PDB file of C-alpha atoms in Angstrom:
ATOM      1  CA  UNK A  25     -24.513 -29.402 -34.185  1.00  0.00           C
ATOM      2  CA  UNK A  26     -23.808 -28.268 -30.795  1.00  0.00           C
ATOM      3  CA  UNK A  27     -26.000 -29.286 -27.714  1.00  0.00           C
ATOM      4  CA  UNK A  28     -28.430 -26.650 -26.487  1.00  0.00           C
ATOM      5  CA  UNK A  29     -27.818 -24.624 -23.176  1.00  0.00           C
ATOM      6  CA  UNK A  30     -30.009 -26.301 -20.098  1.00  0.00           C
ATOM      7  CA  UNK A  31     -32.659 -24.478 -19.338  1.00  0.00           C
ATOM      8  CA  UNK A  32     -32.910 -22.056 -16.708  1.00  0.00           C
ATOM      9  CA  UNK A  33     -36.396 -23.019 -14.077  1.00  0.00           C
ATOM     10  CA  UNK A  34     -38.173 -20.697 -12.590  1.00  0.00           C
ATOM     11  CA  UNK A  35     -36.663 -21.847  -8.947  1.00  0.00           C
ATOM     12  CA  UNK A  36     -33.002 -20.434 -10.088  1.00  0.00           C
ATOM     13  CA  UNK A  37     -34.701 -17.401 -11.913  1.00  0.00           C
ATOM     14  CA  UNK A  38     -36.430 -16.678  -8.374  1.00  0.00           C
ATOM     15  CA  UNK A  39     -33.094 -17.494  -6.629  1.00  0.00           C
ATOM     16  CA  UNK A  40     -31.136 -15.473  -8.930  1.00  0.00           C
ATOM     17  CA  UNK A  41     -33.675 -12.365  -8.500  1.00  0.00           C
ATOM     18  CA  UNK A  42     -33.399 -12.873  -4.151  1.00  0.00           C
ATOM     19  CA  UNK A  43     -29.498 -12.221  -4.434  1.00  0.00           C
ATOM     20  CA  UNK A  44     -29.422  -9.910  -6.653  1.00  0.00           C
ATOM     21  CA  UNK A  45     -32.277  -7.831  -4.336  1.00  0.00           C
ATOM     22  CA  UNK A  46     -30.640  -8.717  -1.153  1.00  0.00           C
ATOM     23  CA  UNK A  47     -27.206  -7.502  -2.614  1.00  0.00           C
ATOM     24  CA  UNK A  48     -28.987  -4.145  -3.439  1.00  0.00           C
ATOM     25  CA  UNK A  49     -30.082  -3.871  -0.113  1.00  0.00           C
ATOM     26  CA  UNK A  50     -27.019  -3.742   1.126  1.00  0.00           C
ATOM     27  CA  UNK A  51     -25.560  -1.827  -1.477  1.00  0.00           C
ATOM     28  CA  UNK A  52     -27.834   0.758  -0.223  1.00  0.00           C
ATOM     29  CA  UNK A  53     -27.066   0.562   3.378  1.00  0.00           C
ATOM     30  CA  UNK A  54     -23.008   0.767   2.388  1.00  0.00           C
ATOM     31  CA  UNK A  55     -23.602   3.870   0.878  1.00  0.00           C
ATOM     32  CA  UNK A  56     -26.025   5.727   3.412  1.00  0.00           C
ATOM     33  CA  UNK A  57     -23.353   4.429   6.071  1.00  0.00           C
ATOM     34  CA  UNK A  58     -20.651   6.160   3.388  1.00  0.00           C
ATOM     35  CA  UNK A  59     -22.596   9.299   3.858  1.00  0.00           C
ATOM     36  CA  UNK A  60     -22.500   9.858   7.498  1.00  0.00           C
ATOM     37  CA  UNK A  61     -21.975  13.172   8.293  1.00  0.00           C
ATOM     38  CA  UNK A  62     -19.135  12.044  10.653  1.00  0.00           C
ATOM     39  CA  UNK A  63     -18.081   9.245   8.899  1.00  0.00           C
ATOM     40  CA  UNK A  64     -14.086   8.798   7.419  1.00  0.00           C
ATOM     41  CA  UNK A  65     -15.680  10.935   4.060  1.00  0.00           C
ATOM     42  CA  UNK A  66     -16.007  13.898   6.463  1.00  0.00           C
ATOM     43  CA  UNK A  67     -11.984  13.664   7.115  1.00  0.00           C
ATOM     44  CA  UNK A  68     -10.368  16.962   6.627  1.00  0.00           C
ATOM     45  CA  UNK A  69      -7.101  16.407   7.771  1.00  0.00           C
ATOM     46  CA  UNK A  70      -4.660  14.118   9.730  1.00  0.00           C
ATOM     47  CA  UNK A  71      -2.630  15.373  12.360  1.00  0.00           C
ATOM     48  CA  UNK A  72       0.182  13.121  14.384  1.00  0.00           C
ATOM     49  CA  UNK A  73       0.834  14.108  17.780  1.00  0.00           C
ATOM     50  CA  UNK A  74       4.207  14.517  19.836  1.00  0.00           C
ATOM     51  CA  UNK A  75       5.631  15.110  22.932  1.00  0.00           C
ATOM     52  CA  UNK A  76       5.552  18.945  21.835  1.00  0.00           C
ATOM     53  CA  UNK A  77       2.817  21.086  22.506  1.00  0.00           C
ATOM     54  CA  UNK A  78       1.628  21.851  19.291  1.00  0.00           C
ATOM     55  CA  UNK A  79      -1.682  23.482  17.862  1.00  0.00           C
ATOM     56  CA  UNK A  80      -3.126  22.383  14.580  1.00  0.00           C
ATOM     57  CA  UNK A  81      -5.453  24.618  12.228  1.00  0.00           C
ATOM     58  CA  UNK A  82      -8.663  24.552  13.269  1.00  0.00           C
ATOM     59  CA  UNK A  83      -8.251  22.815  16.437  1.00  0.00           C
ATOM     60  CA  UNK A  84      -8.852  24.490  19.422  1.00  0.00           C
ATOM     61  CA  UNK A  85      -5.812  24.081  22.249  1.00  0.00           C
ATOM     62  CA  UNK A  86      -2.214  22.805  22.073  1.00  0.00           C
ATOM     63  CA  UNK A  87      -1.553  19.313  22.199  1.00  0.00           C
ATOM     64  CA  UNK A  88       1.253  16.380  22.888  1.00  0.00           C
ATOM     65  CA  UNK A  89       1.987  13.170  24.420  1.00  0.00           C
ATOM     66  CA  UNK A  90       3.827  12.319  27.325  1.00  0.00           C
ATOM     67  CA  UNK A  91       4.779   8.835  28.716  1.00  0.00           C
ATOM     68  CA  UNK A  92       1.418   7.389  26.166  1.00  0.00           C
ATOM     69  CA  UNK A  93      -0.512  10.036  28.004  1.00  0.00           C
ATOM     70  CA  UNK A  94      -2.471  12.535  26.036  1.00  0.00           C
ATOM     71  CA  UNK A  95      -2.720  15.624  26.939  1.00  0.00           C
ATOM     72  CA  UNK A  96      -4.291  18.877  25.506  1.00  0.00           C
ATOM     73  CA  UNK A  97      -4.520  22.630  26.937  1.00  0.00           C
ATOM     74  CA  UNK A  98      -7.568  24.772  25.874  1.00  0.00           C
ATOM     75  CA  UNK A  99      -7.230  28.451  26.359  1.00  0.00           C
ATOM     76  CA  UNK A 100      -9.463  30.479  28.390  1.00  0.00           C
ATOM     77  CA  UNK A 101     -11.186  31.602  25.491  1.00  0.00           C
ATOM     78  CA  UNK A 102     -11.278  27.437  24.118  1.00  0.00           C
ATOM     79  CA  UNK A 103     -13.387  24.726  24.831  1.00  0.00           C
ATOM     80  CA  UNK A 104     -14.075  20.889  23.625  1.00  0.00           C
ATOM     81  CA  UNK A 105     -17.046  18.980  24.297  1.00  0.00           C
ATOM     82  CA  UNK A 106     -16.310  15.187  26.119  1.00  0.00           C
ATOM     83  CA  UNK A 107     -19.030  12.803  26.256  1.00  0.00           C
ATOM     84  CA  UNK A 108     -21.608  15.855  25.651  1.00  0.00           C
ATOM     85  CA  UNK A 109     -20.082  17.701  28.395  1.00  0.00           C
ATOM     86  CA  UNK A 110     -17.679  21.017  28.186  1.00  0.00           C
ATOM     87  CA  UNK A 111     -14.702  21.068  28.957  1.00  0.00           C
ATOM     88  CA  UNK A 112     -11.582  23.363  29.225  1.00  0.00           C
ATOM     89  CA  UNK A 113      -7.818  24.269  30.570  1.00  0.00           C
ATOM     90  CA  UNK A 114      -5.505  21.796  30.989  1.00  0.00           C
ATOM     91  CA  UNK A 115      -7.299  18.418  30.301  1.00  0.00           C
ATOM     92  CA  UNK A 116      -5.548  14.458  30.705  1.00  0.00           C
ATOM     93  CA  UNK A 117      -7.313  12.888  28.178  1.00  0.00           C
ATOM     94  CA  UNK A 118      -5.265   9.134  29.285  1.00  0.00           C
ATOM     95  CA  UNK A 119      -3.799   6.741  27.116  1.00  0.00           C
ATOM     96  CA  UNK A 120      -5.514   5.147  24.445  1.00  0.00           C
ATOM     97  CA  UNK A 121      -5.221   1.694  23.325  1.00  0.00           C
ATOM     98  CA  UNK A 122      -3.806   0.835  19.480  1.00  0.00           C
ATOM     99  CA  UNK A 123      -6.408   0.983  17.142  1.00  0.00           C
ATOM    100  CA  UNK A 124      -9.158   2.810  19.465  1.00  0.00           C
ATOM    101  CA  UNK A 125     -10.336   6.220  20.261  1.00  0.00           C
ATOM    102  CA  UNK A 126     -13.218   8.534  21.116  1.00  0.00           C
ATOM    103  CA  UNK A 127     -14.613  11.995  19.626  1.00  0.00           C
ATOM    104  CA  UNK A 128     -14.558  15.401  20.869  1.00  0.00           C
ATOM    105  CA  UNK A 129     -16.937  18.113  19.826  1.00  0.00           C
ATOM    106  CA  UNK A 130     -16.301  21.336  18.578  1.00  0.00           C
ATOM    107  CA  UNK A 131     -18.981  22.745  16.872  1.00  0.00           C
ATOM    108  CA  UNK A 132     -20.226  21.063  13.939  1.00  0.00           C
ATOM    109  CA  UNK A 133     -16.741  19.182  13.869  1.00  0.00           C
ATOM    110  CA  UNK A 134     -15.998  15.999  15.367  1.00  0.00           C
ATOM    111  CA  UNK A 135     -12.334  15.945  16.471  1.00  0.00           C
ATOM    112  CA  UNK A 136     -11.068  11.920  16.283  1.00  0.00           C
ATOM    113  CA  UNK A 137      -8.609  10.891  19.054  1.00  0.00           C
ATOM    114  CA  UNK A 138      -7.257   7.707  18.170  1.00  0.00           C
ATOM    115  CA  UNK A 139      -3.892   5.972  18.173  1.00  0.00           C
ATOM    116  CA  UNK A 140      -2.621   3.951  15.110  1.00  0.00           C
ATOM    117  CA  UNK A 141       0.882   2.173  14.774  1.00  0.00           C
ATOM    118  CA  UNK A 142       1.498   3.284  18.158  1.00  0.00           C
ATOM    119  CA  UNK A 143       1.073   7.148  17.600  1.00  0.00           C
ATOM    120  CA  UNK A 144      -1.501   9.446  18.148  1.00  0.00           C
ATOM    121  CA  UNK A 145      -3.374  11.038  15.869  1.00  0.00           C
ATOM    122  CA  UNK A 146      -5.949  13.821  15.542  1.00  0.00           C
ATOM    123  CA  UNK A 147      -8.359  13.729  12.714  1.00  0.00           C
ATOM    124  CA  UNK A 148     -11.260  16.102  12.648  1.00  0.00           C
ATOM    125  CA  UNK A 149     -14.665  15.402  10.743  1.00  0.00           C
ATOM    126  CA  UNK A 150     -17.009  18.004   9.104  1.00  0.00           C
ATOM    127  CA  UNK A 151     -19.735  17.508   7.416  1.00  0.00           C
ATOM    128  CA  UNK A 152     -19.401  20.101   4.863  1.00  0.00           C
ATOM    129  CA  UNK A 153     -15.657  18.592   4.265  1.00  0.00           C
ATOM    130  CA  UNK A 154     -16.325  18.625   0.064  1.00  0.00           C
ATOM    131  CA  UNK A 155     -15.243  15.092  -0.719  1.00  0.00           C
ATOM    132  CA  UNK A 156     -18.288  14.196   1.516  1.00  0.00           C
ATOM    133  CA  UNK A 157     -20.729  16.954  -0.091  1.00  0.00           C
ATOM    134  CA  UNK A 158     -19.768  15.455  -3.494  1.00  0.00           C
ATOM    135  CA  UNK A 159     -19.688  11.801  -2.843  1.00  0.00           C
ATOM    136  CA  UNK A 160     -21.683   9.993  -6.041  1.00  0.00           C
ATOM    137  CA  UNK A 161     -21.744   6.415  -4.599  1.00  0.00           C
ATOM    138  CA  UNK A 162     -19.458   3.655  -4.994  1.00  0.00           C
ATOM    139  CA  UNK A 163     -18.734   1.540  -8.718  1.00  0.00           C
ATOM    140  CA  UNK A 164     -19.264  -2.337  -8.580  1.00  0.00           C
ATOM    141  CA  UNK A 165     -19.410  -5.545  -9.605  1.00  0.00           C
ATOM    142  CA  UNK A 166     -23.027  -6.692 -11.132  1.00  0.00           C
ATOM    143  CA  UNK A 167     -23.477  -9.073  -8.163  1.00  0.00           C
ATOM    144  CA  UNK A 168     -23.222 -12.761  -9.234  1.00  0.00           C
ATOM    145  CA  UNK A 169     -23.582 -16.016  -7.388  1.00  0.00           C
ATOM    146  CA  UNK A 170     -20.484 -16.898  -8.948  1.00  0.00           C
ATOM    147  CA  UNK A 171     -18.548 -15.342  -6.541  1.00  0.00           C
ATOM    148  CA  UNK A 172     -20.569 -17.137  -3.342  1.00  0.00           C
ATOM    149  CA  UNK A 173     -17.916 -19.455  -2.729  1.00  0.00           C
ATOM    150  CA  UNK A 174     -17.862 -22.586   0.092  1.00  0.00           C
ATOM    151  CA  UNK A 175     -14.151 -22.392   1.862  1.00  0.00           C
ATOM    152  CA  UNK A 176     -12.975 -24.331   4.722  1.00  0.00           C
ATOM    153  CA  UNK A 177     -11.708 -22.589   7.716  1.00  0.00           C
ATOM    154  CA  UNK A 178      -8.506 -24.120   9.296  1.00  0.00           C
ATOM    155  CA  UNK A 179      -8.136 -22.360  13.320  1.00  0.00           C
ATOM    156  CA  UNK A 180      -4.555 -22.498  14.234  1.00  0.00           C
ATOM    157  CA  UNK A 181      -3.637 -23.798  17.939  1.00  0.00           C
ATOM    158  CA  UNK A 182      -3.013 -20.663  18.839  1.00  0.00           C
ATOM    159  CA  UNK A 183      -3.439 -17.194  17.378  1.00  0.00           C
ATOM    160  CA  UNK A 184      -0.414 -16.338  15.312  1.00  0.00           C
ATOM    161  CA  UNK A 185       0.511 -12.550  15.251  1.00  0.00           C
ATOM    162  CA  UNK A 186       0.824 -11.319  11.767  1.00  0.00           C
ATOM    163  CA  UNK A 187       3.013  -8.020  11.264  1.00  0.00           C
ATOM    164  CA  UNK A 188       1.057  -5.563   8.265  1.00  0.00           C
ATOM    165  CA  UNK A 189       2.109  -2.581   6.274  1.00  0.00           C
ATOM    166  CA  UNK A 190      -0.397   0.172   6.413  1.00  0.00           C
ATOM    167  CA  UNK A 191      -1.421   2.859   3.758  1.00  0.00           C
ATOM    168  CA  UNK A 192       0.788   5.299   5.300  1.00  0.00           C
ATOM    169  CA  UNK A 193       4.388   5.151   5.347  1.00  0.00           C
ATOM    170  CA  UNK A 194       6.238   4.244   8.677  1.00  0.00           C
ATOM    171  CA  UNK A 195       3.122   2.449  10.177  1.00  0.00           C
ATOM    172  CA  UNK A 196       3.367  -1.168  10.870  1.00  0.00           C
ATOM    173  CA  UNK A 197       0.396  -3.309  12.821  1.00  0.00           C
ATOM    174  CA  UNK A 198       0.377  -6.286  14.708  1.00  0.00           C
ATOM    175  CA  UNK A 199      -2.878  -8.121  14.225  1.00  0.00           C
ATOM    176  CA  UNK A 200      -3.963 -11.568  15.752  1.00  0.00           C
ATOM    177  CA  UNK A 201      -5.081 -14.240  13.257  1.00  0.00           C
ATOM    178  CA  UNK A 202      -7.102 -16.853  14.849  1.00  0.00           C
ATOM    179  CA  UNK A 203      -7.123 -19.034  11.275  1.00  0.00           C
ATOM    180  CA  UNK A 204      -7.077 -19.437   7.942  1.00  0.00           C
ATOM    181  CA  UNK A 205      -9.504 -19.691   5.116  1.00  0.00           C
ATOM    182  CA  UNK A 206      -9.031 -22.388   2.418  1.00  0.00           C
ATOM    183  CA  UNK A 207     -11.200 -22.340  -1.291  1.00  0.00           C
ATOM    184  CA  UNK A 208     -11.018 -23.211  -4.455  1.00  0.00           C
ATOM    185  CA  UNK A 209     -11.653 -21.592  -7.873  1.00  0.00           C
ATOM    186  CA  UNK A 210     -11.634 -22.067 -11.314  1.00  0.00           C
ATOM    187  CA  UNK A 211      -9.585 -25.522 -10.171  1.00  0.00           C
ATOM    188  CA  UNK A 212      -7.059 -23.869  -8.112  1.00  0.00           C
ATOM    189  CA  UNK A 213      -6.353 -23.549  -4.501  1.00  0.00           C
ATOM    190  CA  UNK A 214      -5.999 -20.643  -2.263  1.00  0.00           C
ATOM    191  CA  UNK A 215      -5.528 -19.493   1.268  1.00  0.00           C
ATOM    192  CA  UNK A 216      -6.921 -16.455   3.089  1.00  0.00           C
ATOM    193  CA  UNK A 217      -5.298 -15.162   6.441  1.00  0.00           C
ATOM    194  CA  UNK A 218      -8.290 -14.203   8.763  1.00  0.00           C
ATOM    195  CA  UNK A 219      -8.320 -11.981  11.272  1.00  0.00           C
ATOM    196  CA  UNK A 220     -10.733 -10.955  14.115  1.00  0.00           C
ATOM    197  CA  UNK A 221     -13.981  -9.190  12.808  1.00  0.00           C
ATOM    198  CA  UNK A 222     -14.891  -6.028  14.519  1.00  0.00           C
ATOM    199  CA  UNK A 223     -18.225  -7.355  15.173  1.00  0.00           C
ATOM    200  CA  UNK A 224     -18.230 -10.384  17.455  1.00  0.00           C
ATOM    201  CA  UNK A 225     -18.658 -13.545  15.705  1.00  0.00           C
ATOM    202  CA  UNK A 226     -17.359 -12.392  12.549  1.00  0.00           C
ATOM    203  CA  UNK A 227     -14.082 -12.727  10.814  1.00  0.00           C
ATOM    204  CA  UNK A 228     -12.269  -9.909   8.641  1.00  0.00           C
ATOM    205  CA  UNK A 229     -10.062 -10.674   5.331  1.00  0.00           C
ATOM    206  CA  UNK A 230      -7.739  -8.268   3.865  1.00  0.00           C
ATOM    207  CA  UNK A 231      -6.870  -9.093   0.093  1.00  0.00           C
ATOM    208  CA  UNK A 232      -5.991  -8.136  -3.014  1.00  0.00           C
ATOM    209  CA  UNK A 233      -6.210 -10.107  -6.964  1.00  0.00           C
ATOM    210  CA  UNK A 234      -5.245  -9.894 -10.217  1.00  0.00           C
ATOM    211  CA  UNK A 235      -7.692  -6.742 -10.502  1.00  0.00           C
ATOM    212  CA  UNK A 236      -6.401  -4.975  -8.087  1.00  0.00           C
ATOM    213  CA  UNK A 237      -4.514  -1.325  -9.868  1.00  0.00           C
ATOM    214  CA  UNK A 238      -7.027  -1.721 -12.817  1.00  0.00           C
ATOM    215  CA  UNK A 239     -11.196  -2.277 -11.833  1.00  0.00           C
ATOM    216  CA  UNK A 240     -10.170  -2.196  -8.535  1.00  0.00           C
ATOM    217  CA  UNK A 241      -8.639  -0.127  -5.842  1.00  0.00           C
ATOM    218  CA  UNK A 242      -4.690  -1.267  -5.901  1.00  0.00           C
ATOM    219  CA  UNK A 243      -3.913  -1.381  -1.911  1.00  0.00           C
ATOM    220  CA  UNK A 244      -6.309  -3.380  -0.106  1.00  0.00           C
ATOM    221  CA  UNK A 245     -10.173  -4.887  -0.144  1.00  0.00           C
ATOM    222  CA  UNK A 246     -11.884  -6.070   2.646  1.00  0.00           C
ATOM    223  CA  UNK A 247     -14.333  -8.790   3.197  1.00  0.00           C
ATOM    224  CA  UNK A 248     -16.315  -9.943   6.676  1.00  0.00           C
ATOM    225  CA  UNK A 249     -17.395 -13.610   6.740  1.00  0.00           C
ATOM    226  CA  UNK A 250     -19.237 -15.126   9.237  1.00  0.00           C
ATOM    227  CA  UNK A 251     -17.441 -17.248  12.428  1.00  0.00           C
ATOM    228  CA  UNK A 252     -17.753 -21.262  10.849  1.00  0.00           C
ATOM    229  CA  UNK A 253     -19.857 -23.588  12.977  1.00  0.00           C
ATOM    230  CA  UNK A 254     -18.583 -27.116  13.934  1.00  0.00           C
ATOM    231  CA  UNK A 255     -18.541 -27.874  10.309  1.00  0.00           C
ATOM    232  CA  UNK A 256     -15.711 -25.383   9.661  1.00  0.00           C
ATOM    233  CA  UNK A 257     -17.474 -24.177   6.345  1.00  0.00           C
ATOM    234  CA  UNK A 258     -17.601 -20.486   5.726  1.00  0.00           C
ATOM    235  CA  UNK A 259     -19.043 -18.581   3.058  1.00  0.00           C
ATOM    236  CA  UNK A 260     -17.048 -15.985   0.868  1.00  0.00           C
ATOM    237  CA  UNK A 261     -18.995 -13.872  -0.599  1.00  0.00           C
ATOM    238  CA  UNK A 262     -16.893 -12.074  -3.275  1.00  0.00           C
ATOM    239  CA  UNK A 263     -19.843  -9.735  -4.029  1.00  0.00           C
ATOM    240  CA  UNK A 264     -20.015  -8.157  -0.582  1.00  0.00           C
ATOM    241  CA  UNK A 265     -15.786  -6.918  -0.468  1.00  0.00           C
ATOM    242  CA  UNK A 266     -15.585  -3.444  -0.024  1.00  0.00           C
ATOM    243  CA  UNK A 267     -13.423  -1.182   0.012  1.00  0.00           C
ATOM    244  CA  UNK A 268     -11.391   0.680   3.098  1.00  0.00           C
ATOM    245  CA  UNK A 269     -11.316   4.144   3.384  1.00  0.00           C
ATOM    246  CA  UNK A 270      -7.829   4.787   2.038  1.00  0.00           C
ATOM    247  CA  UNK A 271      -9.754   3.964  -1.290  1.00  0.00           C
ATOM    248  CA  UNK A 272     -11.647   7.237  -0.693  1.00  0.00           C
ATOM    249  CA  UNK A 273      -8.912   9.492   1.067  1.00  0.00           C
ATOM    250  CA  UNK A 274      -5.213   9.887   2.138  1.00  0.00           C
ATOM    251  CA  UNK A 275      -6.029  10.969   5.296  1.00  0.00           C
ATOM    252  CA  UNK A 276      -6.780   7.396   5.881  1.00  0.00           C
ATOM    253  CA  UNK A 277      -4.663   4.655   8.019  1.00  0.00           C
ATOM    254  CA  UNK A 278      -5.857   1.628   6.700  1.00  0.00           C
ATOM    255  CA  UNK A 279      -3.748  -1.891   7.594  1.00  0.00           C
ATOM    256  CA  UNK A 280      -2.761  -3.772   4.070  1.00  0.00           C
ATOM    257  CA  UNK A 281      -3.315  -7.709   3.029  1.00  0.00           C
ATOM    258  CA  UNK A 282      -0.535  -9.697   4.440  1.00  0.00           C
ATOM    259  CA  UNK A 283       1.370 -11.190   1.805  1.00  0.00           C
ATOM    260  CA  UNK A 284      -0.538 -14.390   1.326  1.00  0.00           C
ATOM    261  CA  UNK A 285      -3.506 -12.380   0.637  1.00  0.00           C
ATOM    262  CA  UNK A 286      -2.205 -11.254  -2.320  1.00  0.00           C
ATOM    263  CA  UNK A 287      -4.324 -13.315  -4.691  1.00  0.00           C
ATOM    264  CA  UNK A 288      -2.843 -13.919  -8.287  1.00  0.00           C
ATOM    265  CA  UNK A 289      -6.439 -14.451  -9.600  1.00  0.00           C
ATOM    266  CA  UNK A 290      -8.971 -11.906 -10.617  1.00  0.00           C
ATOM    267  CA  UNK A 291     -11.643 -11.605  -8.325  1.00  0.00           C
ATOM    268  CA  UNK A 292     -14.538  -9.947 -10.566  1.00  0.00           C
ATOM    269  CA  UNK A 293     -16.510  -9.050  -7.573  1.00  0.00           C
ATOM    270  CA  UNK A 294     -17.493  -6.719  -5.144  1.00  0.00           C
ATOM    271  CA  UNK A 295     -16.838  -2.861  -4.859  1.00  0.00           C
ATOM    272  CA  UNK A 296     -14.707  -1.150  -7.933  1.00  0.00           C
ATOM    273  CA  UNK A 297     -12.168   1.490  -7.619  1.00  0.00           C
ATOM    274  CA  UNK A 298     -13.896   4.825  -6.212  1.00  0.00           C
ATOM    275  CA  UNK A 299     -14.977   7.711  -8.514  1.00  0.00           C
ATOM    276  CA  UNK A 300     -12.969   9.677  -6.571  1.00  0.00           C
ATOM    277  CA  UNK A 301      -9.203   7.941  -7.013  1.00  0.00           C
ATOM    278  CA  UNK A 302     -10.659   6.765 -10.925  1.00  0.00           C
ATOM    279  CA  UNK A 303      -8.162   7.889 -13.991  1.00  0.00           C
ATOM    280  CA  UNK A 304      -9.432   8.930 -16.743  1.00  0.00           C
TER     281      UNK A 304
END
């Protein structure tokens, strides 16, 4: 005769019930932050920029770099809106940094400057752009404590530059990872590269598992833990990986895992392959 399951109290059943509603919380904040009407679903197209002057549909002026200066020329009949204020003719917009950028208005479009893999690109944002209008949400997980796992974090002497892929071809990054991220499951160990959050105090881990091409999207996930105290614990919280917005669109220039990222184990957590890249 087998042994009976231990009982569940009611302090677990009331622990259980506070993840489970904090996890919907911010399910609910990921998706009204998905439905920004600015926000990478509004994407309508990617344009890369060269040292020709070019015009792109739907865009006013003609546009090109020279010397990592941008430049654009708006017609007299053309203008662009920078920092709320019009502007027009021949405009030096400066050189932009790798992986920043600022918007320009035109209209009800948002026109994103931004340099990635050491090119510039264009992308402009509408609201009305249809994969935005008929975004459904995002499939997941049923969130389970599980998947709250203790690591250690491991800081290296000194930052060690880590060369990625990206979800476009011919784009390579260069990211700085200040550590590593060491935990164990299901009697195994593994190790996380970390890199810099973009909020301060955070740290940002690109991965993929065993799920990854079959529940869940195939290039990339992403998950932000929380800077370790003195203790050098951190908490990975499976439940809370998203993913990037390649996942959603191709007009997307999303960095991939670095090869120890790729985890052979199936992480049954977190967000599921979109609706809109799903095969029936």
């Amino acid at each position: 005769m087998s042994a009976p399951a231990p009982a569940t109290t009611a302090t677990e059943e009331t622990d259980a019930a506070g993840f489970t509603a904090d996890w919907r919380r911010w399910h609910r904040q990921r998706l009204q932050g998905l439905s920004a009407p600015h926000g990478f679903l509004a994407i309508t197209d990617l344009h890369w920029l060269t040292s020709d002057p070019t015009r792109y549909d739907g865009i006013p002026g003609q546009w090109w770099v020279t010397h990592d200066w941008l430049f654009v020329d708006l017609g007299t009949d053309e203008s662009l809106f920078l920092n709320g204020m019009p502007v027009s003719g021949v405009q030096r917009l400066g050189s932009i940094a790798e992986r920043d950028g600022f918007n320009l208005g035109h209209g009800e479009t948002i026109i994103e400057v931004a340099k990635r893999g050491g090119k510039y690109i264009l992308r402009p944002r509408n609201p009305q752009n249809p994969l935005l209008q008929e975004f459904n949400g995002v499939p997941a997980y049923t969130p389970d404590p599980r998947w709250r796992i203790a690591g250690a974090y491991r800081r290296f002497d000194q930052p060690r530059t880590t060369l990625v892929g990206a979800a476009v071809e011919g784009i390579e990054r260069v990211y700085e990872s200040p550590g590593e991220v060491v935990f164990e499951l299901d009697g195994e160990t593994h190790t996380l590269t970390a890199f810099n959050g973009h909020t301060e105090g955070t740290l940002n881990i690109l991965f993929t598992d065993a799920t990854s091409g079959k529940t869940t999207y195939a290039a990339n996930r992403s998950l932000v833990v929380d800077v370790p105290g003195e203790d050098g614990i951190v908490v990975l919280d499976f439940n809370w990986a998203v993913n990037l917005p390649c996942a959603f669109t191709d007009l997307a220039t999303c960095p991939l895992p670095p090869a120890e990222n790729r985890l052979a184990v199936a992480i049954e957590a977190g967000e599921k392959t979109p609706f809109e890249r799903s095969v029936d």
